[in-house]
PDB file of C-alpha atoms in Angstrom:
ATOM      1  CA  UNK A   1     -87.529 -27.073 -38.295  1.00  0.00           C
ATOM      2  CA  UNK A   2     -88.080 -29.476 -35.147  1.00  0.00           C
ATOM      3  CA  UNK A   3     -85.636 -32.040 -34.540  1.00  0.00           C
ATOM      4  CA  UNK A   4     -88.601 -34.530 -36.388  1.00  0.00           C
ATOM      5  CA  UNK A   5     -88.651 -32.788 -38.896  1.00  0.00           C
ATOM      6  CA  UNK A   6     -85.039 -32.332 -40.191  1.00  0.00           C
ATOM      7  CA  UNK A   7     -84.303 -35.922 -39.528  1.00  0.00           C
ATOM      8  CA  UNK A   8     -87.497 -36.683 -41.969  1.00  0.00           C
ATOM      9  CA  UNK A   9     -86.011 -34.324 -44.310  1.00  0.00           C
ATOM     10  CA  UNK A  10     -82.657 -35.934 -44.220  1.00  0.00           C
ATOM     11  CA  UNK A  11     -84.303 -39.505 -44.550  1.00  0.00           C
ATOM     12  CA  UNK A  12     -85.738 -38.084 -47.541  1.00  0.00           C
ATOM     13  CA  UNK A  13     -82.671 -36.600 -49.391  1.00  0.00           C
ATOM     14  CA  UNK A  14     -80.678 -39.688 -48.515  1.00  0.00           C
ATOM     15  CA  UNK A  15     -83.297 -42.613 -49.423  1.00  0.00           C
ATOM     16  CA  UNK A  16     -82.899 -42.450 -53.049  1.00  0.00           C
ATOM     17  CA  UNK A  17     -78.886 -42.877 -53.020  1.00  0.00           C
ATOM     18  CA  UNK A  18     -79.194 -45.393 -49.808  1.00  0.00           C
ATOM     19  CA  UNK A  19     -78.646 -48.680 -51.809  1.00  0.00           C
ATOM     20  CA  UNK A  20     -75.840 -47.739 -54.530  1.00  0.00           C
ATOM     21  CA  UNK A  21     -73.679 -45.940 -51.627  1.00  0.00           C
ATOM     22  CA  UNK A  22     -74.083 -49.036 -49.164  1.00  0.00           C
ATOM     23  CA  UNK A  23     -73.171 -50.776 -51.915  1.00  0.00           C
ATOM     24  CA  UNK A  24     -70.112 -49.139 -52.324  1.00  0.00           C
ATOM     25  CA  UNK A  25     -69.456 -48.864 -48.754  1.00  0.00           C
ATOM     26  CA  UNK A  26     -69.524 -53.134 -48.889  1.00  0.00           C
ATOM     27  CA  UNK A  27     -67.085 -53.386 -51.411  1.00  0.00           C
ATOM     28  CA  UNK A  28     -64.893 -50.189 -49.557  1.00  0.00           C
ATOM     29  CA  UNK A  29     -64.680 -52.772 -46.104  1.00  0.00           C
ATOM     30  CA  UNK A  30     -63.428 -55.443 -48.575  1.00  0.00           C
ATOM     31  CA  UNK A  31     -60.462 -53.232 -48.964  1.00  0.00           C
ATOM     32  CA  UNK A  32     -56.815 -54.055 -47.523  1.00  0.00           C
ATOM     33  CA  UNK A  33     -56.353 -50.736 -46.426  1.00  0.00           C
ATOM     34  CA  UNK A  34     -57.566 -50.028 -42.168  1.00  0.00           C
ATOM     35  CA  UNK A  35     -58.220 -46.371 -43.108  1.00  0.00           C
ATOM     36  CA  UNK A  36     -60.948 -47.788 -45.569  1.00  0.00           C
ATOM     37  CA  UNK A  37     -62.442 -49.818 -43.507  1.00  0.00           C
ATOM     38  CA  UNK A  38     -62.185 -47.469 -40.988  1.00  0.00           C
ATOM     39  CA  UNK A  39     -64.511 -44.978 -42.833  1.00  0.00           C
ATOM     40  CA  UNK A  40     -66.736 -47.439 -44.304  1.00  0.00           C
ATOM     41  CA  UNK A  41     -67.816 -48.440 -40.948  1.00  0.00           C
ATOM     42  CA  UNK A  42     -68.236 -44.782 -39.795  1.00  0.00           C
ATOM     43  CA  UNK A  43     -70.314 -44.153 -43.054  1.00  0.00           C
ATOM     44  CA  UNK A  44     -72.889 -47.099 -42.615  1.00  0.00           C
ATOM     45  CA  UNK A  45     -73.161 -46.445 -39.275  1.00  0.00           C
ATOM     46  CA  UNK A  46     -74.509 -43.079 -39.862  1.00  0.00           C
ATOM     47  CA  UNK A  47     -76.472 -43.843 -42.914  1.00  0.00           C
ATOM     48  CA  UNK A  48     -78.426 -46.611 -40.857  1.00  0.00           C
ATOM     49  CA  UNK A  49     -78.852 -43.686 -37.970  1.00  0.00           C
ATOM     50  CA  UNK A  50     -80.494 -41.568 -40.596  1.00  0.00           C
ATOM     51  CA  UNK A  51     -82.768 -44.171 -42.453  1.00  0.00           C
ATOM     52  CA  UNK A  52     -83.120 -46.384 -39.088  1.00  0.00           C
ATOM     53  CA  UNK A  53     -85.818 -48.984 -40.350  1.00  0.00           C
ATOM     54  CA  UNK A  54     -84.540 -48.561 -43.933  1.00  0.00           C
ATOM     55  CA  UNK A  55     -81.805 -50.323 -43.107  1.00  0.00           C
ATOM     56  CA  UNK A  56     -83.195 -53.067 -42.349  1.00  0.00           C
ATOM     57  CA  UNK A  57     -82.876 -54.818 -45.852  1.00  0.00           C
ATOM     58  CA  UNK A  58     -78.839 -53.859 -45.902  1.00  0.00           C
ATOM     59  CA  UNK A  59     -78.517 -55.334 -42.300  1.00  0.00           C
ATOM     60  CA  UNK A  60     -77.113 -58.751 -43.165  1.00  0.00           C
ATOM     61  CA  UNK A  61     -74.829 -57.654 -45.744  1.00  0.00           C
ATOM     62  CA  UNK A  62     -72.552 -55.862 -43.110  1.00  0.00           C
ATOM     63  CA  UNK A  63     -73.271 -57.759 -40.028  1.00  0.00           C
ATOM     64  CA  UNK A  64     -71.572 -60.594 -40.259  1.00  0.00           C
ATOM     65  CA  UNK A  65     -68.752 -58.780 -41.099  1.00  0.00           C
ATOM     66  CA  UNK A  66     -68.863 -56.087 -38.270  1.00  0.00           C
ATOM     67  CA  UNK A  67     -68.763 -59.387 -36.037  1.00  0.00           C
ATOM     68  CA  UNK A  68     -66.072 -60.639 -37.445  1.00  0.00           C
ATOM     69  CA  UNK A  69     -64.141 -57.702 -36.931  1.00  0.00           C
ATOM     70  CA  UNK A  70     -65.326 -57.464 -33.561  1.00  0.00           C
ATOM     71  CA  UNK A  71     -64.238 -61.350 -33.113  1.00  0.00           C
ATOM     72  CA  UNK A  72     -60.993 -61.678 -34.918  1.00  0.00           C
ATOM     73  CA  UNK A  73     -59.781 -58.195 -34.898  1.00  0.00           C
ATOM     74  CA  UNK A  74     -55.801 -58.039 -33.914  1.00  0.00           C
ATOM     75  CA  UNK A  75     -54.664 -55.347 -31.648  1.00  0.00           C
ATOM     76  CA  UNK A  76     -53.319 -53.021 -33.796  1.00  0.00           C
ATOM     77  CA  UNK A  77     -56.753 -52.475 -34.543  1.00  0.00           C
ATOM     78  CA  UNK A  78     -58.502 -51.804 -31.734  1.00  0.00           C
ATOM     79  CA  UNK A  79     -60.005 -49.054 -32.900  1.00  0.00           C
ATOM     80  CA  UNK A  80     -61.494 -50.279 -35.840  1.00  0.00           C
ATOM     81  CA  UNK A  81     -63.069 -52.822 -33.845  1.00  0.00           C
ATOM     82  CA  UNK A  82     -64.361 -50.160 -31.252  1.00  0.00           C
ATOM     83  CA  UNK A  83     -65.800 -48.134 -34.375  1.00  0.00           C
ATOM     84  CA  UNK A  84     -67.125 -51.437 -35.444  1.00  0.00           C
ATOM     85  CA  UNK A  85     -68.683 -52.170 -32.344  1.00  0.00           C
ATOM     86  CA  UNK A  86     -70.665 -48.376 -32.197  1.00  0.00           C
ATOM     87  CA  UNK A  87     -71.565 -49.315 -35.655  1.00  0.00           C
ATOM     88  CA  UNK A  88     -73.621 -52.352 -35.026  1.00  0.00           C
ATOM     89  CA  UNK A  89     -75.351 -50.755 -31.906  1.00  0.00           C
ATOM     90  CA  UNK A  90     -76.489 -48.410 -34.624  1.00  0.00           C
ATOM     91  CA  UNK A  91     -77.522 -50.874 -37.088  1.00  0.00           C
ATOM     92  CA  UNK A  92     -79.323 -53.210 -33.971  1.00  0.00           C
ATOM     93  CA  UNK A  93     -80.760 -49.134 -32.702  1.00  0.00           C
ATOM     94  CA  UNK A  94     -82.142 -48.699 -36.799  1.00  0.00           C
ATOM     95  CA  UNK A  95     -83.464 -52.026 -37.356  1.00  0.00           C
ATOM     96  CA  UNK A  96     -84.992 -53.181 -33.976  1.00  0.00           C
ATOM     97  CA  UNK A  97     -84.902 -55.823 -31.794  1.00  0.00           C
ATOM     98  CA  UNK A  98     -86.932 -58.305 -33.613  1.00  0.00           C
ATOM     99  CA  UNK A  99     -84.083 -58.217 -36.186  1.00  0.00           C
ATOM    100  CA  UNK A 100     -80.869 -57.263 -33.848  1.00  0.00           C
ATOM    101  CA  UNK A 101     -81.874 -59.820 -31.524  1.00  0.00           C
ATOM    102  CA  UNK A 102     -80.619 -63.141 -32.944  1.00  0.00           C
ATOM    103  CA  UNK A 103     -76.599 -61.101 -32.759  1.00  0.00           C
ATOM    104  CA  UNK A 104     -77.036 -59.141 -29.902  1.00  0.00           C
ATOM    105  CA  UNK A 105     -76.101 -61.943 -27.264  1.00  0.00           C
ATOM    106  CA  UNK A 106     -72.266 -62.526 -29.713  1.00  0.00           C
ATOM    107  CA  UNK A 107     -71.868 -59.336 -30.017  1.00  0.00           C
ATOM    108  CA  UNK A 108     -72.519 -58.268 -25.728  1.00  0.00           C
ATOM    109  CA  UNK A 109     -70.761 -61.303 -25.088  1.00  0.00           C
ATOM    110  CA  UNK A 110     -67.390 -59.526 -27.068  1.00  0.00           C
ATOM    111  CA  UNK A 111     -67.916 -56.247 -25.370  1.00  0.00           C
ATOM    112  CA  UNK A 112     -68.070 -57.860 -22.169  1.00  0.00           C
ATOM    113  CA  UNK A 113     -64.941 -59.337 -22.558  1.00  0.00           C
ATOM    114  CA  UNK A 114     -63.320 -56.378 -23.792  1.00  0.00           C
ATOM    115  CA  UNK A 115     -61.017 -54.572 -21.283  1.00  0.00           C
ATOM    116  CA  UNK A 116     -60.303 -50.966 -22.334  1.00  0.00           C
ATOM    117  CA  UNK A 117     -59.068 -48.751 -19.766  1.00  0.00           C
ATOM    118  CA  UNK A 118     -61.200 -45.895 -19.316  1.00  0.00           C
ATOM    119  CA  UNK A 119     -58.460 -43.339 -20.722  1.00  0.00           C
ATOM    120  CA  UNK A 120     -57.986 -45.730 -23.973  1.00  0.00           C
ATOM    121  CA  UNK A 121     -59.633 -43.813 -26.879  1.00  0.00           C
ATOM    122  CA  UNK A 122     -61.360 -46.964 -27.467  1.00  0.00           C
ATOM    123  CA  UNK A 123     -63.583 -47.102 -24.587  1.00  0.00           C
ATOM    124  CA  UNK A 124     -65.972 -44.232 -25.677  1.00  0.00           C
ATOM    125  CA  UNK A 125     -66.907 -46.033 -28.821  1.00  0.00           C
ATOM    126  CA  UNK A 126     -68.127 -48.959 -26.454  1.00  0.00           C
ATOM    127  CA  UNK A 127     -69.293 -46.768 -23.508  1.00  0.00           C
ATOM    128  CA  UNK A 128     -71.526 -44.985 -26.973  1.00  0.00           C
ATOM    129  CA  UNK A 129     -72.935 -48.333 -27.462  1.00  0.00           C
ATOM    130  CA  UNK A 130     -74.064 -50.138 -24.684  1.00  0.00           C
ATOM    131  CA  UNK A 131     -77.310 -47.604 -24.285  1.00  0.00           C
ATOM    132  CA  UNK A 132     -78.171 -48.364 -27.619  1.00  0.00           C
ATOM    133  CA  UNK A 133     -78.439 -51.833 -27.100  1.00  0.00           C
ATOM    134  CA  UNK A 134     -79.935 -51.630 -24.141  1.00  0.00           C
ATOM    135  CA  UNK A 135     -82.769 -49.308 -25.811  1.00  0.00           C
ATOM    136  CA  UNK A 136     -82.862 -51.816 -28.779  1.00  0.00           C
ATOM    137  CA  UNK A 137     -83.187 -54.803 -26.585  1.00  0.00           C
ATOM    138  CA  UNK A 138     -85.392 -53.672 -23.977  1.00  0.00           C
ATOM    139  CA  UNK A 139     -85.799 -55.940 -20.784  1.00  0.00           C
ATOM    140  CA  UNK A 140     -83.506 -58.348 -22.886  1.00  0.00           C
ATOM    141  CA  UNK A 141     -80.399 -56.303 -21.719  1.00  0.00           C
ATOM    142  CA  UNK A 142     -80.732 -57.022 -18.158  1.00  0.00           C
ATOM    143  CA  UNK A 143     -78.676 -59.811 -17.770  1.00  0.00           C
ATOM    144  CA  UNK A 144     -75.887 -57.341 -19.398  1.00  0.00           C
ATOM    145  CA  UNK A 145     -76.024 -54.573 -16.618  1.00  0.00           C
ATOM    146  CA  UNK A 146     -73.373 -56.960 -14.843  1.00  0.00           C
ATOM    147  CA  UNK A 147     -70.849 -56.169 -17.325  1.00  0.00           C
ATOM    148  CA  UNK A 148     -72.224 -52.732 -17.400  1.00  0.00           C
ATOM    149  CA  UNK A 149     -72.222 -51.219 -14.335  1.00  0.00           C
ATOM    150  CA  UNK A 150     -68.932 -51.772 -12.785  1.00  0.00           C
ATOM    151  CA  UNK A 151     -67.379 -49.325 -15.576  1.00  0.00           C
ATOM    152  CA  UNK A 152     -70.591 -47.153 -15.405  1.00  0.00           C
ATOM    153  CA  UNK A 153     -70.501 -46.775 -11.748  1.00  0.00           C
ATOM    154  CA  UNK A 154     -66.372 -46.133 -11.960  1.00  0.00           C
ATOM    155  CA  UNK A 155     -66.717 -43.720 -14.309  1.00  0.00           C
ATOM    156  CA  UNK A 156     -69.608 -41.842 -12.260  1.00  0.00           C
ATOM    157  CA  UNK A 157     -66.898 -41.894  -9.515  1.00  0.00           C
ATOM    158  CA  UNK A 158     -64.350 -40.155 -11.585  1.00  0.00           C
ATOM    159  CA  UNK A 159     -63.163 -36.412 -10.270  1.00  0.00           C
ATOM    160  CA  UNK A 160     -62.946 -33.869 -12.805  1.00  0.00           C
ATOM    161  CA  UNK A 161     -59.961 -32.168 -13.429  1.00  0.00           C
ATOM    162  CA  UNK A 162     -61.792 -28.665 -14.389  1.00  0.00           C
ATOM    163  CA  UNK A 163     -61.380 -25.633 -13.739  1.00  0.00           C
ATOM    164  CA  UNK A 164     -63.295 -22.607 -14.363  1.00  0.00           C
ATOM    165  CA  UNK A 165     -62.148 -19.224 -14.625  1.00  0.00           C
ATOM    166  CA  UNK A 166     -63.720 -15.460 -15.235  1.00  0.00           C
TER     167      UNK A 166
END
């Protein structure tokens, strides 16, 4: 099967089942517990990947509470708000910008002002989705690419500490 093709077929498969597991997956994030949360986020993030403009009726029952993570989230953890972050480029990437667009500017406005060192775990969640926006959003991004680039273009610069051997 093309790459079309199989994502079509897993569209299909998962359609039926989309609203009783997001469902579920809501109620999972209201849990106490960071390791639910945790997986909740990964889960609707690739369920909305999979049924993209499916999602779209689901969107504002997780939103606001991916940007409150994203807001309010204490230190400890960071990574859940990094995972939270990926998650709602992927919800902004399935729904579209006409929809995204009225959170985007919060939500770039947090990862701006998020300083992860380029060895923290936590930066590849965020590195993950700042193309996503920017393909969501379109010309919208550009005033973004300030906060962008400077990690971009550091990372670019970055030796590799490879080696190859027979």
């Amino acid at each position: 099967l093309a790459g079309d093709e199989v994502s079509s077929s897993k569209k299909a498969v998962l359609t039926p089942y989309v609203e009783p597991v997001l469902g579920k997956l809501h109620q999972l994030m209201q849990s106490p517990r960071k390791i639910n949360i945790d997986c909740a986020i990964v889960a609707v993030a690739a369920i909305a990947s999979i049924v993209e403009g499916g999602f779209a009726p689901y969107y504002d029952m997780f939103m606001p509470f991916l940007k409150q993570i994203v807001a309010t989230a204490p230190p400890e953890l960071g990574l859940v708000r990094a995972k939270a972050i990926e998650c709602i480029s992927m919800l902004g990437l399935a729904v579209g910008k006409d929809k995204f667009a009225a959170d985007a500017h919060g939500v770039m406005e947090h990862m701006a002002a998020s300083q992860v060192a380029a060895d923290d775990p936590k930066a590849e969640y965020i590195t993950k989705a700042w193309p996503r926006i920017c393909q969501c959003l379109g010309q919208d991004f550009v005033p973004y690419l300030q906060y962008v680039m400077p990690g971009l273009l550091a990372s670019a610069g970055k030796q590799c500490d490879i080696t190859m051997t027979d």
